[in-house]
Coordinates of N, CA and C and ligand atoms in Angstrom, one line a residue:
M3 N -15.0 -27.3 140.1 CA -15.1 -28.3 140.7 C -15.4 -29.8 140.1
Q4 N -15.4 -29.7 138.9 CA -15.9 -30.3 137.9 C -14.6 -31.1 137.2
K5 N -13.9 -30.3 137.4 CA -12.4 -31.1 137.0 C -11.6 -31.9 138.4
N6 N -11.9 -30.9 139.5 CA -11.5 -31.4 140.5 C -12.0 -32.8 140.8
Q7 N -13.5 -32.9 140.6 CA -14.0 -34.2 140.7 C -13.2 -35.5 140.1
K8 N -13.2 -35.0 138.9 CA -12.5 -35.9 137.7 C -11.0 -36.6 138.2
E9 N -10.8 -35.9 138.8 CA -9.1 -35.2 138.9 C -9.1 -36.9 140.2
K10 N -9.8 -36.3 141.2 CA -9.5 -37.1 142.3 C -10.8 -38.9 142.0
E11 N -11.1 -38.6 141.0 CA -11.9 -40.2 140.8 C -10.7 -40.7 139.4
A12 N -10.0 -39.9 139.0 CA -8.9 -40.3 137.4 C -7.9 -41.1 138.8
K13 N -7.4 -40.3 139.8 CA -6.5 -40.5 141.0 C -7.0 -41.9 142.1
Y14 N -8.6 -42.2 142.4 CA -9.2 -43.4 143.0 C -9.1 -44.8 141.7
S15 N -8.7 -44.7 140.8 CA -9.5 -45.7 139.5 C -9.3 -47.1 140.2
S16 N -9.5 -48.0 140.0 CA -9.7 -49.2 140.4 C -7.7 -49.7 140.0
R17 N -7.2 -48.9 138.8 CA -5.8 -49.5 138.6 C -5.2 -48.9 139.0
T18 N -4.8 -47.5 140.3 CA -4.4 -46.6 140.1 C -3.9 -47.6 142.0
I19 N -2.6 -47.1 141.9 CA -2.0 -47.9 143.4 C -1.8 -47.4 144.3
I20 N -2.5 -47.5 145.1 CA -2.6 -46.3 145.9 C -1.1 -46.6 147.0
S21 N -1.1 -48.0 147.6 CA 0.4 -48.3 148.1 C 0.7 -49.7 147.5
K22 N 2.4 -49.3 148.4 CA 2.6 -51.2 147.7 C 3.5 -51.6 148.9
T23 N 3.7 -52.4 149.2 CA 4.7 -53.7 150.2 C 5.1 -55.1 149.9
E24 N 5.7 -55.5 150.1 CA 5.6 -57.2 150.5 C 5.5 -58.3 151.0
I25 N 5.1 -58.9 151.0 CA 5.1 -59.9 151.8 C 5.4 -61.1 152.2
E26 N 6.3 -61.8 153.0 CA 7.1 -63.3 152.8 C 6.2 -64.4 153.4
I27 N 6.0 -65.5 152.5 CA 5.3 -66.1 153.5 C 6.0 -67.7 152.8
D28 N 6.8 -68.0 153.6 CA 7.2 -69.4 153.9 C 8.3 -69.2 152.0
N29 N 9.4 -68.4 152.6 CA 10.4 -67.8 151.8 C 9.2 -67.7 150.6
I30 N 8.6 -67.0 150.4 CA 8.1 -66.7 148.8 C 7.4 -65.3 149.4
K31 N 8.4 -64.5 148.6 CA 7.9 -63.2 148.4 C 7.0 -63.0 148.0
I32 N 5.8 -62.1 148.1 CA 4.3 -61.7 147.7 C 4.6 -60.2 147.4
A33 N 4.6 -60.0 146.0 CA 4.4 -58.2 145.6 C 2.7 -57.4 145.8
V34 N 2.6 -56.9 147.0 CA 1.0 -57.0 147.0 C 1.5 -54.9 146.4
E35 N 0.1 -55.0 145.8 CA -0.7 -53.7 145.3 C -1.5 -53.5 146.0
F36 N -1.8 -52.3 146.6 CA -3.3 -51.9 147.4 C -3.6 -51.0 146.4
K37 N -5.2 -51.2 146.1 CA -5.8 -50.2 145.2 C -7.4 -50.3 145.4
R38 N -8.6 -49.2 145.0 CA -9.5 -49.4 145.4 C -10.5 -50.3 144.4
I39 N -9.7 -51.3 144.6 CA -10.7 -52.4 144.4 C -11.8 -53.3 145.7
K40 N -12.7 -54.2 145.2 CA -13.6 -55.1 146.4 C -12.5 -56.3 146.8
K41 N -12.2 -56.9 145.5 CA -11.5 -58.3 145.5 C -10.2 -58.4 145.8
V42 N -9.6 -59.5 146.3 CA -8.5 -59.6 145.9 C -8.0 -60.2 145.1
N43 N -7.0 -60.2 144.4 CA -6.6 -60.8 143.2 C -5.3 -61.2 143.0
L44 N -4.9 -62.7 143.3 CA -4.0 -63.2 143.7 C -3.0 -63.7 142.3
K45 N -2.0 -63.7 141.6 CA -1.4 -64.0 140.6 C 0.0 -64.7 140.4
V46 N 0.5 -65.2 139.5 CA 1.7 -66.2 139.6 C 1.7 -66.0 138.1
Q47 N 3.0 -64.9 138.2 CA 3.1 -64.9 137.0 C 4.3 -65.9 136.0
P48 N 4.1 -66.0 135.0 CA 5.5 -67.1 134.1 C 5.7 -65.2 133.2
P49 N 7.7 -65.7 133.0 CA 8.1 -67.2 133.1 C 9.0 -67.6 134.7
S50 N 9.0 -66.4 135.6 CA 10.1 -66.3 136.8 C 9.3 -67.4 138.2
G51 N 7.6 -67.1 138.1 CA 6.5 -67.7 139.0 C 6.7 -66.1 140.0
K52 N 6.4 -65.4 139.9 CA 6.7 -64.3 140.1 C 5.1 -64.0 140.9
V53 N 5.2 -63.8 142.5 CA 3.3 -63.7 142.9 C 3.6 -62.7 143.5
S54 N 1.7 -62.2 142.5 CA 1.7 -60.4 142.9 C 0.0 -60.8 143.2
V55 N -0.1 -59.5 144.4 CA -1.7 -59.7 144.6 C -1.9 -58.3 145.2
S56 N -3.1 -58.0 144.5 CA -3.6 -56.9 144.6 C -4.5 -56.7 145.6
A57 N -4.8 -56.2 146.1 CA -5.8 -56.1 147.6 C -7.0 -54.4 147.6
P58 N -7.8 -54.8 148.1 CA -8.5 -53.4 148.5 C -7.6 -52.6 149.9
F59 N -7.4 -51.5 148.9 CA -6.3 -50.4 150.2 C -6.9 -50.5 151.4
N60 N -8.7 -50.9 151.8 CA -8.1 -50.7 153.2 C -8.0 -52.6 154.0
I61 N -7.8 -53.4 153.4 CA -8.1 -54.6 154.1 C -7.0 -54.8 155.3
D62 N -7.6 -55.7 156.4 CA -6.9 -55.9 157.3 C -5.4 -56.7 156.7
I63 N -4.2 -56.5 157.3 CA -3.3 -56.6 157.4 C -2.9 -58.4 157.4
N64 N -3.4 -58.5 158.5 CA -3.5 -60.2 159.1 C -4.4 -60.7 158.3
Y65 N -5.6 -60.6 158.0 CA -6.6 -60.8 157.3 C -5.9 -61.4 155.5
L66 N -5.3 -60.5 155.2 CA -4.4 -61.0 154.0 C -3.3 -62.2 153.9
K67 N -2.6 -61.6 155.0 CA -1.6 -62.5 155.2 C -2.3 -63.9 155.9
N68 N -3.2 -64.1 156.5 CA -3.8 -65.6 156.9 C -4.1 -66.4 155.4
L69 N -4.6 -64.9 154.1 CA -5.8 -65.5 153.4 C -4.3 -66.1 152.1
L70 N -3.1 -65.1 152.6 CA -1.7 -65.9 151.2 C -1.8 -67.2 151.9
I71 N -1.6 -67.2 153.4 CA -1.4 -68.7 153.5 C -1.9 -70.0 153.1
S72 N -3.4 -69.7 153.4 CA -3.6 -70.1 153.1 C -4.0 -70.9 151.1
K73 N -4.0 -69.9 151.2 CA -3.4 -70.0 149.1 C -1.9 -70.5 149.2
I74 N -0.9 -70.6 149.6 CA 0.7 -71.3 149.4 C 0.4 -72.4 149.1
D75 N -0.4 -73.5 148.9 CA 0.2 -75.0 148.7 C -0.4 -74.5 146.7
W76 N -1.7 -73.4 146.6 CA -1.9 -73.4 145.0 C -0.7 -72.7 144.7
I77 N -0.2 -71.2 145.6 CA 0.9 -71.4 144.6 C 2.4 -71.6 144.4
K78 N 2.4 -72.8 145.3 CA 3.3 -73.2 145.7 C 3.5 -74.4 144.0
K79 N 1.9 -74.5 143.4 CA 2.0 -76.2 142.7 C 2.0 -75.0 141.7
H80 N 1.5 -73.7 141.0 CA 1.9 -73.0 139.9 C 2.9 -72.6 139.9
Q81 N 3.9 -72.4 140.4 CA 4.9 -72.2 140.0 C 5.6 -73.1 139.9
E82 N 5.4 -74.3 140.5 CA 6.6 -75.4 140.1 C 6.1 -75.6 138.7
K83 N 4.6 -75.5 138.1 CA 4.2 -75.6 136.9 C 4.9 -74.5 135.8
I84 N 5.0 -73.5 136.1 CA 5.3 -72.4 135.7 C 7.2 -72.5 135.4
S85 N 8.2 -72.4 136.9 CA 9.3 -72.7 136.5 C 10.2 -73.5 137.4
N86 N 11.1 -74.5 137.1 CA 11.6 -75.4 138.2 C 11.9 -74.6 139.1
L87 N 11.1 -74.9 140.6 CA 11.5 -73.8 141.5 C 13.1 -74.9 142.4
P88 N 13.8 -74.2 142.9 CA 14.6 -74.7 143.9 C 14.4 -74.8 145.0
K89 N 15.8 -76.4 145.3 CA 14.7 -77.1 146.0 C 14.8 -76.1 147.5
K90 N 13.8 -76.6 148.2 CA 12.7 -75.8 149.8 C 13.8 -75.4 150.2
A91 N 13.4 -74.1 151.3 CA 14.5 -73.6 151.7 C 14.5 -73.3 153.3
E92 N 15.6 -74.2 153.5 CA 15.4 -74.3 154.9 C 15.5 -73.1 156.2
K93 N 14.3 -73.9 157.2 CA 13.3 -73.6 158.3 C 14.1 -73.0 159.3
E94 N 14.0 -71.5 159.6 CA 14.5 -70.8 161.0 C 14.0 -70.6 162.1
Y95 N 12.7 -71.2 161.7 CA 11.9 -71.7 163.5 C 11.7 -70.2 163.9
I96 N 11.9 -69.0 163.6 CA 11.2 -67.5 163.2 C 9.5 -67.2 163.5
S97 N 9.3 -66.6 164.2 CA 8.1 -66.4 164.0 C 7.9 -65.9 162.5
G98 N 6.3 -65.8 161.7 CA 6.2 -65.5 160.6 C 6.1 -66.6 159.9
E99 N 7.0 -67.5 160.0 CA 7.2 -68.9 159.1 C 6.4 -69.2 158.8
T100 N 5.7 -70.5 158.3 CA 4.7 -71.1 157.5 C 5.5 -72.8 157.9
H101 N 4.1 -73.2 158.8 CA 4.8 -74.3 159.1 C 3.5 -75.5 159.1
Y102 N 3.6 -76.5 158.9 CA 2.7 -77.3 158.4 C 2.1 -78.6 159.8
F103 N 0.8 -78.7 160.3 CA 0.4 -79.6 161.1 C -0.6 -80.5 160.9
L104 N -0.7 -81.8 160.4 CA -1.6 -82.3 159.8 C -1.7 -81.6 158.6
G105 N -1.2 -81.1 157.9 CA -1.4 -81.0 156.3 C -2.3 -79.6 156.4
K106 N -2.3 -78.8 157.2 CA -2.7 -77.7 157.4 C -1.6 -76.2 158.4
A107 N -1.6 -75.4 157.0 CA -0.6 -74.5 156.9 C -0.8 -73.7 158.5
F108 N 0.5 -73.5 159.4 CA 0.2 -72.6 160.4 C 1.6 -71.5 160.3
L109 N 0.6 -70.2 161.1 CA 1.7 -69.1 161.4 C 2.4 -69.6 162.2
L110 N 4.0 -69.7 162.2 CA 4.7 -69.5 164.0 C 4.4 -68.4 164.4
E111 N 4.5 -68.3 165.7 CA 4.9 -67.4 166.8 C 5.7 -68.0 167.9
V112 N 6.8 -67.1 167.6 CA 7.7 -67.5 168.6 C 7.7 -66.3 170.1
L113 N 7.9 -67.5 170.9 CA 7.7 -66.3 172.2 C 8.6 -66.7 173.4
E114 N 9.9 -65.7 173.7 CA 10.6 -65.9 174.2 C 10.2 -65.7 175.7
S115 N 10.6 -66.6 177.0 CA 9.6 -66.7 177.8 C 10.7 -67.7 178.9
K116 N 10.5 -66.8 180.5 CA 11.0 -67.6 181.0 C 10.0 -68.6 182.2
S117 N 9.1 -68.9 181.5 CA 8.2 -70.1 182.0 C 8.9 -70.9 181.3
R118 N 8.2 -72.5 181.1 CA 8.7 -73.6 181.1 C 8.1 -73.3 179.2
I119 N 8.7 -74.4 178.7 CA 9.0 -74.7 177.2 C 7.2 -75.6 176.8
K120 N 6.8 -74.5 175.8 CA 5.4 -75.2 175.3 C 4.9 -75.1 174.3
V121 N 4.6 -75.3 173.3 CA 3.7 -75.3 171.9 C 2.5 -75.7 172.0
F122 N 1.6 -74.6 171.4 CA 0.4 -75.2 171.4 C -0.3 -74.3 170.1
L123 N -1.4 -74.9 169.6 CA -1.9 -74.3 168.5 C -3.3 -73.4 168.5
N124 N -3.1 -72.7 167.8 CA -4.8 -71.5 168.0 C -5.0 -72.2 166.5
S125 N -6.2 -71.2 166.2 CA -7.0 -71.7 165.4 C -6.1 -71.8 163.5
D126 N -5.3 -70.5 163.6 CA -4.2 -70.7 162.7 C -2.8 -70.1 162.8
K127 N -2.4 -70.6 164.1 CA -1.1 -70.4 164.6 C -0.4 -71.7 165.5
I128 N 0.6 -71.9 165.7 CA 1.4 -72.5 166.1 C 2.2 -71.8 166.9
T129 N 2.1 -71.5 168.6 CA 2.9 -70.7 169.5 C 3.9 -71.6 170.3
M130 N 4.9 -70.9 170.0 CA 6.1 -71.8 171.3 C 6.4 -71.0 171.9
Q131 N 6.7 -71.3 173.0 CA 7.2 -70.7 173.8 C 8.6 -71.2 174.5
V132 N 9.8 -70.0 174.3 CA 11.3 -70.6 174.6 C 11.9 -69.9 175.6
P133 N 12.8 -71.2 175.8 CA 13.7 -69.8 176.4 C 14.1 -68.8 175.7
F134 N 14.8 -67.5 176.5 CA 15.1 -66.2 175.7 C 16.9 -66.6 175.4
R135 N 16.9 -66.1 173.8 CA 18.1 -66.4 173.4 C 18.2 -67.8 172.8
S136 N 17.1 -68.4 172.7 CA 17.4 -70.2 172.4 C 17.7 -69.7 170.5
S137 N 18.5 -70.9 170.5 CA 19.2 -71.0 168.9 C 18.4 -71.6 168.1
K138 N 18.6 -71.7 166.8 CA 17.7 -72.6 166.1 C 17.5 -73.9 166.1
E139 N 18.5 -74.4 166.4 CA 18.3 -75.6 166.7 C 17.7 -76.1 168.2
E140 N 17.6 -75.3 168.9 CA 16.9 -75.6 169.7 C 15.4 -75.6 170.0
R141 N 15.3 -74.5 169.1 CA 14.1 -74.1 168.7 C 13.4 -75.2 167.6
E142 N 14.0 -75.9 166.5 CA 13.9 -76.7 165.9 C 13.7 -77.9 166.6
R143 N 14.3 -78.7 167.7 CA 13.7 -79.6 168.8 C 13.0 -79.6 169.3
I144 N 12.6 -78.4 169.8 CA 11.3 -78.2 170.3 C 9.7 -78.3 170.1
L145 N 9.8 -78.0 168.7 CA 8.7 -77.7 167.5 C 9.1 -79.4 167.3
Y146 N 10.5 -80.0 167.1 CA 10.0 -81.7 166.7 C 10.0 -82.5 168.2
E147 N 9.9 -82.1 168.9 CA 9.1 -82.9 170.4 C 7.8 -82.8 170.0
F148 N 7.6 -81.6 169.6 CA 5.7 -81.5 169.7 C 5.0 -82.0 168.5
Y149 N 5.7 -82.2 167.3 CA 5.7 -83.2 166.4 C 5.7 -84.8 166.8
K150 N 6.4 -85.2 167.5 CA 6.9 -86.5 167.9 C 5.6 -86.8 169.2
L151 N 5.3 -86.1 169.8 CA 4.6 -85.9 171.2 C 3.0 -86.1 170.3
N152 N 2.3 -85.6 169.5 CA 1.5 -85.6 168.4 C 0.9 -86.8 167.8
L153 N 2.2 -86.9 166.8 CA 1.9 -88.3 166.4 C 2.2 -89.8 167.4
K154 N 2.6 -89.4 168.4 CA 2.7 -90.3 169.4 C 1.1 -90.8 169.7
K155 N 0.6 -89.6 169.9 CA -0.9 -89.8 170.1 C -2.0 -90.5 168.9
L156 N -1.3 -90.2 168.3 CA -2.6 -90.4 166.8 C -2.4 -91.6 166.9
A157 N -0.7 -91.9 166.4 CA -1.1 -92.5 165.7 C -1.5 -94.2 166.3
P158 N -1.7 -94.6 167.7 CA -2.1 -96.0 168.0 C -3.4 -96.2 167.4
V159 N -3.9 -95.2 167.1 CA -5.9 -94.9 166.4 C -5.7 -95.4 165.4
L160 N -4.5 -94.7 164.3 CA -4.6 -95.2 163.3 C -4.2 -96.9 163.1
I161 N -2.8 -97.3 163.6 CA -2.6 -98.7 163.7 C -3.9 -99.4 163.9
L162 N -4.4 -99.1 164.7 CA -5.3 -100.2 165.3 C -7.0 -100.4 164.1
K163 N -7.1 -99.3 163.6 CA -7.8 -99.0 162.5 C -7.2 -100.2 161.3
W164 N -6.2 -99.8 161.2 CA -5.3 -100.1 159.6 C -5.8 -101.6 160.0
E165 N -5.1 -102.2 161.4 CA -4.7 -103.4 161.6 C -5.7 -104.4 161.7
K166 N -7.4 -103.5 161.6 CA -8.5 -104.7 161.2 C -8.7 -104.6 160.2
I167 N -8.0 -104.0 159.1 CA -8.7 -103.6 157.8 C -8.1 -104.5 156.8
I168 N -6.3 -104.8 157.2 CA -5.4 -105.4 156.3 C -5.5 -106.8 157.6
G169 N -6.1 -107.1 158.4 CA -6.1 -108.5 159.0 C -4.7 -108.7 159.9
V170 N -4.1 -107.8 160.7 CA -2.9 -108.1 161.2 C -2.2 -107.9 162.3
K171 N -1.5 -107.7 162.9 CA -1.5 -107.7 164.9 C 0.5 -107.1 164.8
T172 N 0.2 -105.8 165.1 CA 1.8 -105.0 165.5 C 1.9 -105.3 166.6
N173 N 3.6 -105.8 166.9 CA 4.0 -105.8 168.6 C 4.4 -104.3 169.4
A174 N 4.4 -103.3 168.1 CA 4.7 -102.2 169.0 C 4.7 -100.9 167.9
F175 N 5.2 -99.5 168.4 CA 5.7 -99.3 167.3 C 6.5 -97.9 168.2
G176 N 7.2 -97.2 166.9 CA 7.6 -95.7 167.4 C 7.8 -95.1 166.4
I177 N 8.9 -93.7 167.2 CA 8.8 -92.6 166.2 C 9.9 -92.3 166.4
R178 N 10.3 -92.0 165.3 CA 11.9 -91.3 164.9 C 11.9 -90.6 164.1
K179 N 13.9 -90.0 164.2 CA 13.4 -88.8 162.7 C 14.7 -89.1 162.0
T180 N 14.2 -89.4 160.4 CA 14.9 -90.0 159.7 C 15.3 -89.4 158.6
K181 N 16.3 -89.2 157.8 CA 15.9 -87.9 156.5 C 15.3 -89.2 155.3
T182 N 15.5 -90.3 155.2 CA 15.6 -91.1 154.1 C 13.5 -91.9 153.9
R183 N 13.3 -92.5 155.4 CA 12.3 -93.0 155.0 C 11.5 -92.4 156.1
W184 N 9.9 -93.0 155.1 CA 8.5 -92.1 156.1 C 8.2 -93.2 157.2
G185 N 8.7 -94.7 157.2 CA 8.1 -95.7 157.6 C 9.3 -96.7 157.5
S186 N 9.4 -97.4 158.5 CA 9.5 -99.0 158.2 C 9.1 -100.0 158.7
C187 N 9.3 -101.2 159.1 CA 8.8 -102.5 159.3 C 10.2 -103.3 160.0
K188 N 9.4 -104.0 161.1 CA 10.4 -105.2 161.0 C 9.8 -106.3 161.4
V189 N 9.4 -107.1 160.5 CA 8.8 -107.8 159.8 C 8.1 -109.2 160.9
V190 N 9.4 -109.7 161.7 CA 10.1 -110.9 162.7 C 9.8 -110.1 164.3
S191 N 9.5 -109.2 164.6 CA 9.7 -108.7 165.8 C 8.1 -108.2 165.7
K192 N 7.9 -107.7 164.0 CA 6.6 -107.0 164.2 C 6.2 -105.5 164.7
R193 N 7.0 -104.6 164.7 CA 7.5 -103.3 165.5 C 7.8 -102.6 163.9
I194 N 6.6 -101.7 163.9 CA 6.9 -100.5 162.9 C 7.5 -99.3 163.4
W195 N 8.4 -98.3 162.3 CA 8.6 -96.8 162.9 C 7.9 -96.1 162.0
L196 N 7.4 -94.9 162.4 CA 7.3 -93.7 161.8 C 8.2 -92.6 162.2
N197 N 7.9 -92.2 161.4 CA 9.0 -90.5 160.5 C 8.2 -89.5 161.7
S198 N 8.9 -88.8 162.3 CA 8.3 -88.0 163.3 C 7.3 -86.6 162.1
E199 N 8.5 -86.3 161.2 CA 7.8 -85.3 160.3 C 6.5 -85.8 159.0
L200 N 6.2 -87.4 159.6 CA 4.5 -87.1 159.1 C 3.3 -86.3 159.9
A201 N 3.7 -85.8 161.3 CA 3.2 -84.8 162.0 C 2.5 -83.2 161.0
K202 N 3.1 -83.1 160.2 CA 3.2 -82.3 159.0 C 1.8 -82.8 157.9
K203 N 1.8 -84.2 158.0 CA 1.0 -84.4 156.4 C -0.5 -84.2 157.3
P204 N -1.3 -84.4 155.8 CA -2.5 -84.9 156.4 C -3.6 -86.0 157.1
V205 N -3.8 -86.4 157.6 CA -4.4 -87.9 158.2 C -4.1 -89.1 157.2
E206 N -5.2 -88.5 156.2 CA -5.1 -89.7 155.2 C -3.9 -90.1 154.8
V207 N -2.7 -89.5 154.9 CA -1.0 -89.3 154.3 C -0.8 -90.5 155.0
I208 N -0.6 -90.1 156.3 CA 0.0 -90.7 157.5 C -0.8 -92.3 157.5
E209 N -2.1 -92.7 157.1 CA -2.7 -93.4 157.0 C -1.7 -94.1 155.8
Y210 N -1.8 -93.3 155.2 CA -1.2 -94.6 153.8 C 0.1 -95.4 154.2
V211 N 0.6 -94.6 155.0 CA 2.5 -95.2 155.2 C 1.9 -96.3 155.9
I212 N 1.2 -95.7 156.8 CA 0.9 -96.8 158.4 C 0.1 -98.6 157.2
A213 N -0.4 -97.8 156.7 CA -1.1 -98.6 155.8 C 0.2 -99.8 154.9
H214 N 1.1 -98.8 154.3 CA 1.7 -100.0 153.2 C 3.2 -100.6 154.8
E215 N 3.2 -99.9 156.1 CA 4.2 -100.3 156.7 C 3.8 -102.0 156.6
L216 N 1.5 -101.5 157.1 CA 1.3 -103.1 158.4 C 1.1 -104.2 156.6
V217 N 1.1 -103.5 155.7 CA 1.2 -104.9 154.3 C 2.1 -105.4 154.7
H218 N 3.2 -105.0 154.7 CA 4.8 -105.7 154.8 C 4.6 -106.9 155.8
L219 N 3.7 -107.0 156.7 CA 3.2 -108.1 158.0 C 3.0 -109.0 157.0
L220 N 2.5 -109.1 155.4 CA 1.6 -110.0 154.6 C 2.5 -110.9 153.5
E221 N 3.5 -109.5 153.1 CA 4.6 -109.7 152.1 C 5.5 -108.6 152.3
R222 N 6.6 -109.2 153.0 CA 8.1 -108.4 152.9 C 8.7 -107.6 151.9
H223 N 8.6 -107.9 150.9 CA 9.0 -107.1 149.6 C 7.9 -106.3 148.7
H224 N 8.3 -105.2 147.8 CA 8.0 -104.6 147.3 C 8.5 -105.3 146.0
N225 N 6.7 -106.1 145.8 CA 6.7 -107.1 145.0 C 5.4 -106.7 144.1
K226 N 4.8 -107.5 143.6 CA 4.1 -107.5 142.9 C 2.5 -107.3 143.9
R227 N 2.8 -108.7 144.7 CA 2.2 -109.4 145.2 C 1.8 -107.6 146.7
F228 N 2.5 -107.3 147.1 CA 2.6 -106.3 147.6 C 1.9 -105.5 147.5
Y229 N 2.3 -105.2 146.1 CA 1.1 -103.2 145.7 C -0.3 -104.5 145.3
D230 N -0.3 -105.3 145.1 CA -1.8 -105.9 144.8 C -2.6 -106.0 146.1
F231 N -2.0 -106.0 147.8 CA -2.6 -106.1 148.6 C -2.8 -105.0 149.1
L232 N -2.3 -104.2 148.7 CA -2.0 -102.6 148.9 C -3.0 -101.6 148.2
T233 N -3.3 -102.2 147.1 CA -4.4 -101.9 146.2 C -5.7 -102.0 146.5
Q234 N -5.5 -103.5 147.2 CA -6.7 -103.7 147.4 C -7.2 -102.8 148.9
F235 N -6.3 -103.1 149.7 CA -6.9 -102.0 151.3 C -7.2 -100.7 150.9
L236 N -6.4 -100.1 149.5 CA -6.6 -98.7 149.7 C -6.1 -98.2 148.1
P237 N -7.1 -98.4 147.6 CA -7.6 -98.6 146.0 C -6.0 -97.3 145.6
N238 N -6.7 -95.9 146.4 CA -6.2 -95.1 145.8 C -4.7 -94.0 146.6
W239 N -3.8 -95.5 147.0 CA -2.8 -95.0 147.6 C -1.9 -94.2 146.7
E240 N -1.8 -94.6 145.6 CA -0.5 -93.7 145.0 C -0.6 -92.1 145.1
K241 N -2.2 -91.4 145.3 CA -2.6 -90.1 145.6 C -1.4 -89.9 146.5
Y242 N -2.3 -90.5 147.9 CA -1.3 -89.9 149.3 C 0.1 -90.3 148.9
K243 N 0.7 -91.2 148.3 CA 2.0 -91.2 148.2 C 2.8 -89.8 147.7
A244 N 2.2 -89.3 147.0 CA 2.8 -88.2 146.0 C 2.4 -87.0 146.8
E245 N 1.4 -87.2 147.5 CA 1.3 -85.9 148.9 C 2.0 -85.5 149.7
L246 N 2.8 -86.9 149.8 CA 4.3 -87.3 151.2 C 5.8 -86.4 151.0
N247 N 5.6 -85.4 149.7 CA 6.6 -84.7 149.5 C 5.7 -82.6 149.9
K248 N 4.3 -83.0 150.4 CA 4.5 -81.7 150.2 C 4.5 -81.6 151.7
Y249 N 3.5 -80.1 152.0 CA 3.4 -79.9 153.7 C 4.9 -79.7 154.5
D250 N 5.7 -79.1 153.7 CA 7.1 -79.0 154.6 C 8.1 -77.7 154.5
Ligands
ZN9 ZN1 7.8 -100.9 152.2

């Protein structure tokens, strides 16, 4: 009896792996070990940047997934520190992928349906209702339209805010997808363009791009005068600029 009891205890010691699995989030494979422990313990290990997590054996798997999604920026930051990460992987626009909206990570859920195309947000999910057998390109375009529509709704409010701060006035704005620029400004026509990808970034980062483009109405070139203005209106703009390449 005594011996059995000891064996049992040994069997379930906090170091014993009860079961293992692998979870993939945003193309990062995370080795999961379930143990008789109380707290989730996440590690990014040098030199490879391998991600591993120990979790209570009876944890709800969706809870764990959501927790890991919320930590994905932290994981990436540590991986970048540890090793030189390869370039970001291409998205497939399938269920289970992580996609960003206004700086927050969402789990993508793709539902094939006969009813009309629709994209909607829940607290932690972007759900896309798409036609049956839609291609990756179609799904990408559907999500692009969602981003574009939302940026189109948000941009006027932010533009108005920064027009007041900077003391300029635009005639129009537009949204388009470009590979090379986050925004641009036609000084003569007083028209600004914003990249639809900005919808993935935190609002402050979108505001930085808008402020940058509006400052061009005071100074066309990227010279000292331009950056003096920008610093005057948005002192910590460099912080936001650095964030532009995250959240994708
Ligand atoms: Zn510029």
